[in-house]
Amino acid sequence: MEEDNKPDIKPVIDEAQKEPDDKKTSLCVALKILKKYNLNSTAETLKKEANLTDSAYNTSEHDVNNALNIFKSQGDPSVYENAYITLSKFVETSLDIYKHELGCVLYPVFVHMYLDLVCNRYEAEALKFMKKFGPGQESYYQADIQNLAIITKKEELEDNALISNYKSNEFVVRMSRDTLSLLKRHLKEKKQTVLLDIVQENLFFDVYEGIARNKQQIDAVAGGMIGEGTRQDNKSRVYYGLLKEPDLQTAAATVNLDEDEEETQESEKPKKKKSKSNPLLSKKTKIDPNAPPLDRMPLPQLREIDKKIKVQAVLDSAKRVALNHETLPSICCYTLLNCSNAVNCATISDDATMLAVGMANSRVRVWSLVPQKLRAMKTADQLLDIDLESDDVMHRILDDRSAETTRTLLGHYGPVYQVSFSPDKTLLLSCSEDCTIRLWSLLLWSCVVAYKGSYHPVFDVKFSLHGYYFATSSRDRTARLWATDNYQSLRLFSGHFSDVDCCQFHPNSNYIATGSSDRTVRLWDCVTGEQVRLMTGHKGEILTLCFSNEGRVLASAGNDCNVLLWDIAHGHLVAMLTGHKGPIYTITFSRDSTILATGSHDCKIMLWDYSKLLEDLSLDDMNVHNPTVMNNSPKYLLRAFGTKNSPVIHLFFSRRNIMFCVCSFNSPQSN
Amino acid sequence: MGEIEVNYGSTLPTESLKVIAESVGIGNLSDDAAKEISDSATYRLKLVLQESKKFMMHSNRCKLLPSDIDNALKVFGIEPIYGFHAKDHIPFRYASGGGRELHFIDDKDIDLIEFVNAPLAKLPLEISIRCHWLAIDGVQPTVPENPPSVSKDVQKLECVDPLNKLKKPIDKEVSGRPSTGKAQKLRNVETVHVKQLATHELSVEQQLYYKEITEACVGSDESRRAEALQSLASDPGLHEMLPRMCTFIAEGVKVNVVQNNLALLIYLMRMVKALLDNPALYLEKYLHEIIPSVVTCVVSKQLCMRPEIDNHWALRDFASRLMAQICKMFNTPTNNVQTRITRVFTNATNSDKTALPSVYGALEGLAELGTETIKVFVIPRVRMISDRLDSPEVTQNNVDRISGNQIKHLLCKILTPVLKITHSPPDSLDEYKKEFGSVGVQLHAAVCKARTTTIIQSTSNQTVTQTNTQSRTVIGRPVAATTSNTVNPQKYVLMSQRPVVAQTPPNKTVYITQQNIKSEFQDPSN
């Protein structure tokens, strides 16, 4: 099972590979010690007696250290229990201001003590230790503890992903300098070598100046698999601003021309529109100081058709309903029937004309949501006859006889986990358990490319808002950046400690955010491929991410039923919204950034007052070290709408701020 | 925390492993070996489960399916167990064999011939999408596609524990009007917590709806009435109008009993039936209005202008069934509805002075409450009633004689199935006469006939007997929604106008039929 496992990029501990027989190692260790204290003659005697050659003696430092460690603790397994009890007593009895920060040490110490016990083959004691102290750990670590408890034998340590995470990474604990010195003093006084070793080898203290944090502050950001993100992780600058919109005047003129032709009867109307839309389009947006330089990330050239789409979008947004806490959106709900347990994902195209659904039975289905049906392109022969210069060439190439309201795309051979429309809605991406990402043409209605990254299921795929690029996240613990015309991925973002469950493009396409089963949210720079933000605070797997329209705030949610809002500028958790009772599958911001909507497995859609939240946050004058986390959820909850026994899969705000909801109906019998 | 503790270090029992080993031909697996294998197998099993949980999560489910385990196995490079399907529910069964408890899955032998000859299974339905407004400007419309504004459970809780409602803070989670309205602002301003009063205002739409529905229900247009009743029986948003509807019915019955307006009484009873059938409504709070109305329609002395011609019996039958339905739905140890109703009916049968139509109603009412009620409350009184029917005052009066015949007919109908069980054959005519008076003759004939038909049918065809016994029990049971199953074709008069809605849950019908409501929704984005 583990030998023929597919290549995994987990860091391997190589101590087990070339295990010299115990006797030899022990002797070598003894020699080392003798050497250390300059007892050369004794060493020589020993060498002779044991028949040791110099080469054997030169075993690696690593092996020796390992053996030393074993020797140290081999004496008595009860040492661990006592040490843990003293430590927890120390935490309990310390001053209230330090108590909670000191408490952060308990979990990593617990984990490593358990692993040491298992490693030293004290299996019964390990189980006892687990049973005694496991339930006392924080609730958000319980899932990991259960996975940890699966391991009961030394042999099992080697191929386990979770263990290698713990072994090869230092658990990050943030502490104020005062707290750390307190802890150090305690460790020195008690002189418990087990404890000292664990703290020295497996813990990393991210020290800051200032007062120790309180329970709420710690709980808000705790929960990561390998502890919190360090401040160093979030130091680099992130250009979270939006790119300058390209000039659309010329394109607008053509669009308006089209409209003129169409609406010849109402001669006055188009004129009005023209005058109305012009200021909108020509409105010179100020250059955002936080925006990345335009040429930082090479973006595709705008084609005529793209410009037209953009103009249409701007015109549409002019008719947008302004939402606030008193004018709530209308929600149009699409319920998928007769498919309980068969729908994995759904997405709606940006102009709200198409709905794509990924199924468990490896199909992708596309529905047209407007009277205009889905048409395919004409055959090559027929295409030859078309005048390429004509204005409506895009319409002419389509075959009216092939019009259908729904189409099925066949090609995957595993459950489809995500689908994503390209901005010009001629392409669709889908990713699947079969380890491939497929690009479908919505003109030909067939697969154009199958991208293959690794031999692991791909969980999420997202098109960039500018098209051309797309991001994927996979079980292989990486996220990747691709371009549609390249068979190989352009960037590989690795760093997560567990499956990467979701990804999302920043509106300026320079960054990709990923959420993972290691309960961290990370932000990656598409240009350099580096990790620029590491944010902890989720207590469960992260299933969905969404950037706010202005690009500064990232919302994430998942299995822990909480919605967390992050300030990308500094990588801080700024708000936590609770209220859902089931895993949250989808988050979206209204187009005017006033409302945040979340949809969950508990058949509820919740609307949150984002504008008020933003007002209360005042992002620009925030305490940089210990930002306060807004968690007064009832204050910001505007409304909750229930669906009829239908978990919400996808939420989407149209350009005019109508909310669309896709949910799949679970008939009560089959549930 | 407690349950977590239990889960640490759980392993497969070595006994199971030994049994499995036996099944593959290893007879003497030592304890140590079993322990080793169990540890290793447990570890691997847990790993697979841990991985399959991830696939479950990505499929937006909270239920693990066999396909998830297959996917997990695939990831580990193990061949998945193809062709394995689990039913929705696999119960754990235990069989104690040889002193040990074993878990096994019941794998029944399938008769191939039967299997081949069986009709083809239904094809799964095509996936389709249905579009509706979940909210319009922040208000959730009460259409069947949306959940009811106040769920039945909440309604139920409110009547059991009215204080509960006051305890709750202003609940943003219920649909309906946005809570940011005027009312809430006022509430926020006031510092003293004033007891929240139930709002009694109906919106203009609701007033219109009420007017239309009540007019349609008692009007002359039969098709409109059918529509109105359908709406009452299936609409999820009637909660707020319920008090008014109930008052309407109660008042209507009061007036029309006095005026002997049979038709209107029937219409009102059909309204009660529709409200009872509505899955989104919980009527307990309004029983004090509904029960008297229904009981009136069962036992009233006179329900129509011409008792000798009009078929008021059908109304009594229908109302009795409603009564039985109410008893079945709302009887609790606290309100004792069934006991109290039984007492009312029994008192009516006890007295010599009771008008005969009332006796008929009371008997029918008791009969609908079940076989036990018939045994205890009807059978002992049959002789008394029979004697009364034979008395000269009854036989000489034309109206009373008709009533008498109806009662006799009814007694035959309700008693035959019971007597067939309680009295063992052979049936002696004299005994029947002695026990039941003159009705005994008819009863004897009916029971004998019933016995012979059963024997004939049972010899001719097994299945028919089964259905026969089923229908018998149906008569005896307090029949709720199965009104259409009963024998008397006359009863269909009341119900034949529309299909019995209650038997198919409305949400199901709604969801499967692909009604085209698109026109209403035409791309709201534009």
Coordinates of N, CA, C and O in Angstrom, one line a residue, chain B residues 385-465:
Chain B
I385 N -80.8 0.1 21.3 CA -81.2 0.9 20.2 C -82.2 0.1 19.3 O -83.2 0.6 18.8
S386 N -81.9 -1.2 19.2 CA -82.7 -2.0 18.3 C -84.2 -2.0 18.9 O -85.1 -1.8 18.1
D387 N -84.3 -2.1 20.2 CA -85.6 -2.1 20.8 C -86.3 -0.8 20.5 O -87.5 -0.7 20.3
R388 N -85.5 0.3 20.6 CA -86.1 1.6 20.4 C -86.6 1.7 19.0 O -87.7 2.3 18.7
L389 N -85.9 1.2 18.1 CA -86.3 1.3 16.7 C -87.5 0.5 16.4 O -88.3 0.8 15.5
D390 N -87.7 -0.6 17.2 CA -88.9 -1.4 17.0 C -90.1 -0.8 17.6 O -91.3 -1.2 17.4
S391 N -89.9 0.2 18.5 CA -91.1 0.7 19.3 C -92.0 1.4 18.3 O -91.6 1.9 17.2
P392 N -93.3 1.5 18.7 CA -94.3 2.0 17.8 C -94.1 3.4 17.4 O -94.3 3.8 16.2
E393 N -93.6 4.3 18.3 CA -93.5 5.7 17.9 C -92.5 5.8 16.7 O -92.7 6.7 15.8
V394 N -91.5 5.0 16.7 CA -90.6 5.1 15.6 C -91.2 4.5 14.3 O -91.1 5.2 13.2
T395 N -91.7 3.3 14.4 CA -92.2 2.7 13.1 C -93.3 3.4 12.5 O -93.5 3.4 11.3
Q396 N -94.1 4.2 13.3 CA -95.3 4.9 12.7 C -94.9 6.2 12.0 O -95.6 6.6 11.0
N397 N -93.8 6.8 12.4 CA -93.4 8.0 11.8 C -92.5 7.8 10.6 O -91.6 7.0 10.7
N398 N -92.9 8.4 9.5 CA -92.2 8.1 8.2 C -90.7 8.4 8.3 O -89.8 7.7 8.0
V399 N -90.4 9.7 8.8 CA -89.1 10.2 8.9 C -88.3 9.3 9.8 O -87.1 8.9 9.5
D400 N -88.8 9.0 11.0 CA -88.1 8.2 11.9 C -87.9 6.8 11.4 O -86.8 6.1 11.7
R401 N -88.8 6.3 10.6 CA -88.6 4.9 10.1 C -87.4 4.9 9.1 O -86.6 4.0 9.2
I402 N -87.3 5.9 8.3 CA -86.2 6.0 7.4 C -84.9 6.1 8.2 O -83.9 5.3 8.0
S403 N -84.9 6.9 9.3 CA -83.7 7.0 10.1 C -83.4 5.6 10.7 O -82.2 5.2 10.8
G404 N -84.5 5.0 11.2 CA -84.3 3.6 11.8 C -83.6 2.7 10.8 O -82.6 2.0 11.2
N405 N -84.1 2.7 9.6 CA -83.4 1.8 8.6 C -82.0 2.2 8.4 O -81.1 1.3 8.2
Q406 N -81.7 3.5 8.3 CA -80.3 3.9 8.1 C -79.4 3.4 9.3 O -78.3 2.9 9.1
I407 N -80.0 3.5 10.5 CA -79.2 3.0 11.7 C -79.0 1.6 11.6 O -77.8 1.1 11.8
K408 N -80.0 0.8 11.2 CA -79.9 -0.7 11.1 C -78.8 -1.0 10.0 O -77.9 -1.8 10.3
H409 N -78.9 -0.3 8.9 CA -77.9 -0.5 7.9 C -76.5 -0.2 8.4 O -75.6 -1.0 8.1
L410 N -76.4 0.9 9.1 CA -75.1 1.3 9.6 C -74.6 0.2 10.6 O -73.4 -0.1 10.5
L411 N -75.5 -0.2 11.5 CA -75.0 -1.2 12.4 C -74.5 -2.4 11.8 O -73.4 -3.0 12.1
C412 N -75.2 -2.9 10.7 CA -74.7 -4.1 10.0 C -73.3 -3.8 9.5 O -72.4 -4.7 9.6
K413 N -73.2 -2.7 8.9 CA -71.9 -2.4 8.2 C -70.8 -2.3 9.2 O -69.7 -2.9 9.0
I414 N -71.0 -1.6 10.3 CA -69.9 -1.5 11.2 C -69.6 -2.7 12.1 O -68.5 -2.9 12.6
L415 N -70.7 -3.4 12.4 CA -70.6 -4.5 13.3 C -70.1 -5.8 12.7 O -69.4 -6.6 13.3
T416 N -70.5 -6.0 11.4 CA -70.2 -7.3 10.8 C -68.7 -7.7 10.9 O -68.4 -8.8 11.4
P417 N -67.8 -6.8 10.6 CA -66.4 -7.2 10.6 C -65.9 -7.5 12.1 O -65.1 -8.4 12.3
V418 N -66.5 -6.8 13.0 CA -66.1 -7.0 14.4 C -66.7 -8.3 14.9 O -66.0 -9.1 15.5
L419 N -68.0 -8.5 14.6 CA -68.6 -9.7 15.1 C -68.0 -10.9 14.5 O -67.9 -12.0 15.2
K420 N -67.6 -10.8 13.3 CA -67.0 -12.0 12.6 C -65.7 -12.5 13.4 O -65.4 -13.6 13.4
I421 N -65.1 -11.5 14.1 CA -63.9 -11.9 14.8 C -64.3 -12.3 16.3 O -63.8 -13.3 16.8
T422 N -65.1 -11.5 16.9 CA -65.4 -11.8 18.3 C -66.3 -13.0 18.5 O -66.2 -13.7 19.4
H423 N -67.3 -13.2 17.6 CA -68.1 -14.4 17.7 C -67.5 -15.5 16.8 O -67.3 -15.4 15.7
S424 N -67.4 -16.7 17.5 CA -66.8 -17.8 16.7 C -68.0 -18.6 16.1 O -69.1 -18.7 16.6
P425 N -67.8 -19.1 14.9 CA -68.8 -19.8 14.2 C -69.0 -21.1 15.0 O -68.1 -21.6 15.7
P426 N -70.2 -21.8 14.9 CA -71.3 -21.5 14.1 C -72.1 -20.3 14.7 O -72.2 -20.3 15.9
D427 N -72.7 -19.5 13.9 CA -73.5 -18.4 14.4 C -75.0 -18.8 14.5 O -75.6 -19.3 13.6
S428 N -75.5 -18.7 15.7 CA -76.8 -19.1 15.9 C -77.7 -17.9 15.9 O -77.5 -16.8 16.5
L429 N -78.8 -18.0 15.1 CA -79.7 -16.8 14.9 C -80.3 -16.4 16.3 O -80.5 -15.2 16.5
D430 N -80.7 -17.4 17.1 CA -81.3 -17.1 18.4 C -80.4 -16.3 19.3 O -80.8 -15.3 19.9
E431 N -79.2 -16.7 19.3 CA -78.2 -16.0 20.1 C -78.1 -14.5 19.7 O -78.1 -13.6 20.5
Y432 N -78.0 -14.3 18.4 CA -78.0 -13.0 17.9 C -79.2 -12.2 18.3 O -79.1 -11.0 18.7
K433 N -80.4 -12.9 18.1 CA -81.6 -12.2 18.5 C -81.6 -11.8 19.9 O -82.0 -10.7 20.3
K434 N -81.1 -12.7 20.7 CA -81.1 -12.5 22.2 C -80.2 -11.3 22.5 O -80.5 -10.4 23.3
E435 N -79.0 -11.3 21.8 CA -78.0 -10.3 22.2 C -78.4 -8.9 21.6 O -78.2 -7.9 22.2
F436 N -78.9 -8.9 20.3 CA -79.0 -7.6 19.6 C -80.4 -7.2 19.3 O -80.6 -6.2 18.7
G437 N -81.4 -8.0 19.7 CA -82.8 -7.7 19.4 C -83.1 -7.9 18.0 O -82.5 -8.8 17.3
S438 N -84.0 -7.1 17.4 CA -84.4 -7.4 16.0 C -83.3 -7.2 15.0 O -83.3 -7.8 14.0
V439 N -82.4 -6.3 15.3 CA -81.2 -6.1 14.4 C -80.4 -7.4 14.3 O -79.7 -7.6 13.2
G440 N -80.5 -8.2 15.3 CA -79.8 -9.5 15.3 C -80.0 -10.3 14.0 O -79.1 -10.9 13.5
V441 N -81.2 -10.3 13.5 CA -81.5 -11.0 12.3 C -80.6 -10.6 11.1 O -79.9 -11.4 10.5
Q442 N -80.6 -9.3 10.9 CA -79.8 -8.7 9.8 C -78.3 -9.0 10.1 O -77.6 -9.3 9.1
L443 N -77.9 -8.8 11.3 CA -76.5 -9.0 11.6 C -76.1 -10.4 11.4 O -75.0 -10.6 10.8
H444 N -77.0 -11.3 11.8 CA -76.7 -12.7 11.6 C -76.5 -13.0 10.1 O -75.5 -13.6 9.7
A445 N -77.4 -12.5 9.3 CA -77.3 -12.8 7.9 C -76.0 -12.2 7.3 O -75.3 -12.8 6.6
A446 N -75.7 -10.9 7.8 CA -74.5 -10.3 7.2 C -73.3 -11.0 7.6 O -72.3 -11.2 6.8
V447 N -73.2 -11.4 8.9 CA -72.0 -12.1 9.3 C -71.8 -13.4 8.6 O -70.7 -13.7 8.1
C448 N -72.9 -14.2 8.5 CA -72.8 -15.5 7.7 C -72.3 -15.2 6.3 O -71.4 -15.9 5.8
K449 N -72.9 -14.2 5.7 CA -72.5 -13.9 4.3 C -71.1 -13.6 4.2 O -70.3 -14.1 3.3
A450 N -70.6 -12.7 5.2 CA -69.2 -12.3 5.2 C -68.3 -13.5 5.3 O -67.3 -13.6 4.6
R451 N -68.7 -14.5 6.2 CA -67.9 -15.7 6.4 C -67.8 -16.5 5.2 O -66.7 -16.9 4.8
T452 N -68.9 -16.7 4.5 CA -68.9 -17.6 3.3 C -68.0 -16.9 2.2 O -67.2 -17.6 1.6
T453 N -68.2 -15.6 2.0 CA -67.4 -15.0 0.9 C -65.9 -15.1 1.2 O -65.1 -15.3 0.3
T454 N -65.6 -14.9 2.5 CA -64.2 -15.0 2.8 C -63.7 -16.4 2.5 O -62.6 -16.5 1.9
I455 N -64.5 -17.4 2.8 CA -64.0 -18.8 2.5 C -63.8 -19.0 1.0 O -62.8 -19.5 0.6
I456 N -64.9 -18.6 0.3 CA -64.8 -18.7 -1.2 C -63.6 -18.1 -1.7 O -62.8 -18.6 -2.5
Q457 N -63.4 -16.8 -1.3 CA -62.3 -16.1 -1.8 C -61.0 -16.7 -1.5 O -60.0 -16.8 -2.3
S458 N -60.9 -17.2 -0.2 CA -59.6 -17.7 0.2 C -59.3 -19.0 -0.5 O -58.1 -19.3 -0.8
T459 N -60.3 -19.7 -0.9 CA -60.0 -20.9 -1.7 C -59.6 -20.6 -3.1 O -58.8 -21.2 -3.7
S460 N -60.3 -19.6 -3.6 CA -60.0 -19.3 -5.0 C -58.7 -18.6 -5.2 O -57.9 -18.9 -6.1
N461 N -58.4 -17.6 -4.4 CA -57.2 -16.8 -4.6 C -56.6 -16.3 -3.3 O -57.3 -15.7 -2.6
Q462 N -55.4 -16.5 -3.1 CA -54.8 -16.1 -1.9 C -54.7 -14.6 -1.8 O -55.0 -14.0 -0.7
T463 N -54.3 -14.0 -2.8 CA -54.1 -12.5 -2.7 C -55.3 -11.8 -2.5 O -55.3 -10.8 -1.8
V464 N -56.4 -12.3 -3.0 CA -57.7 -11.5 -2.8 C -58.0 -11.5 -1.3 O -58.4 -10.5 -0.8
T465 N -57.8 -12.6 -0.6 CA -58.1 -12.6 0.8 C -57.3 -11.6 1.5 O -57.8 -10.9 2.4

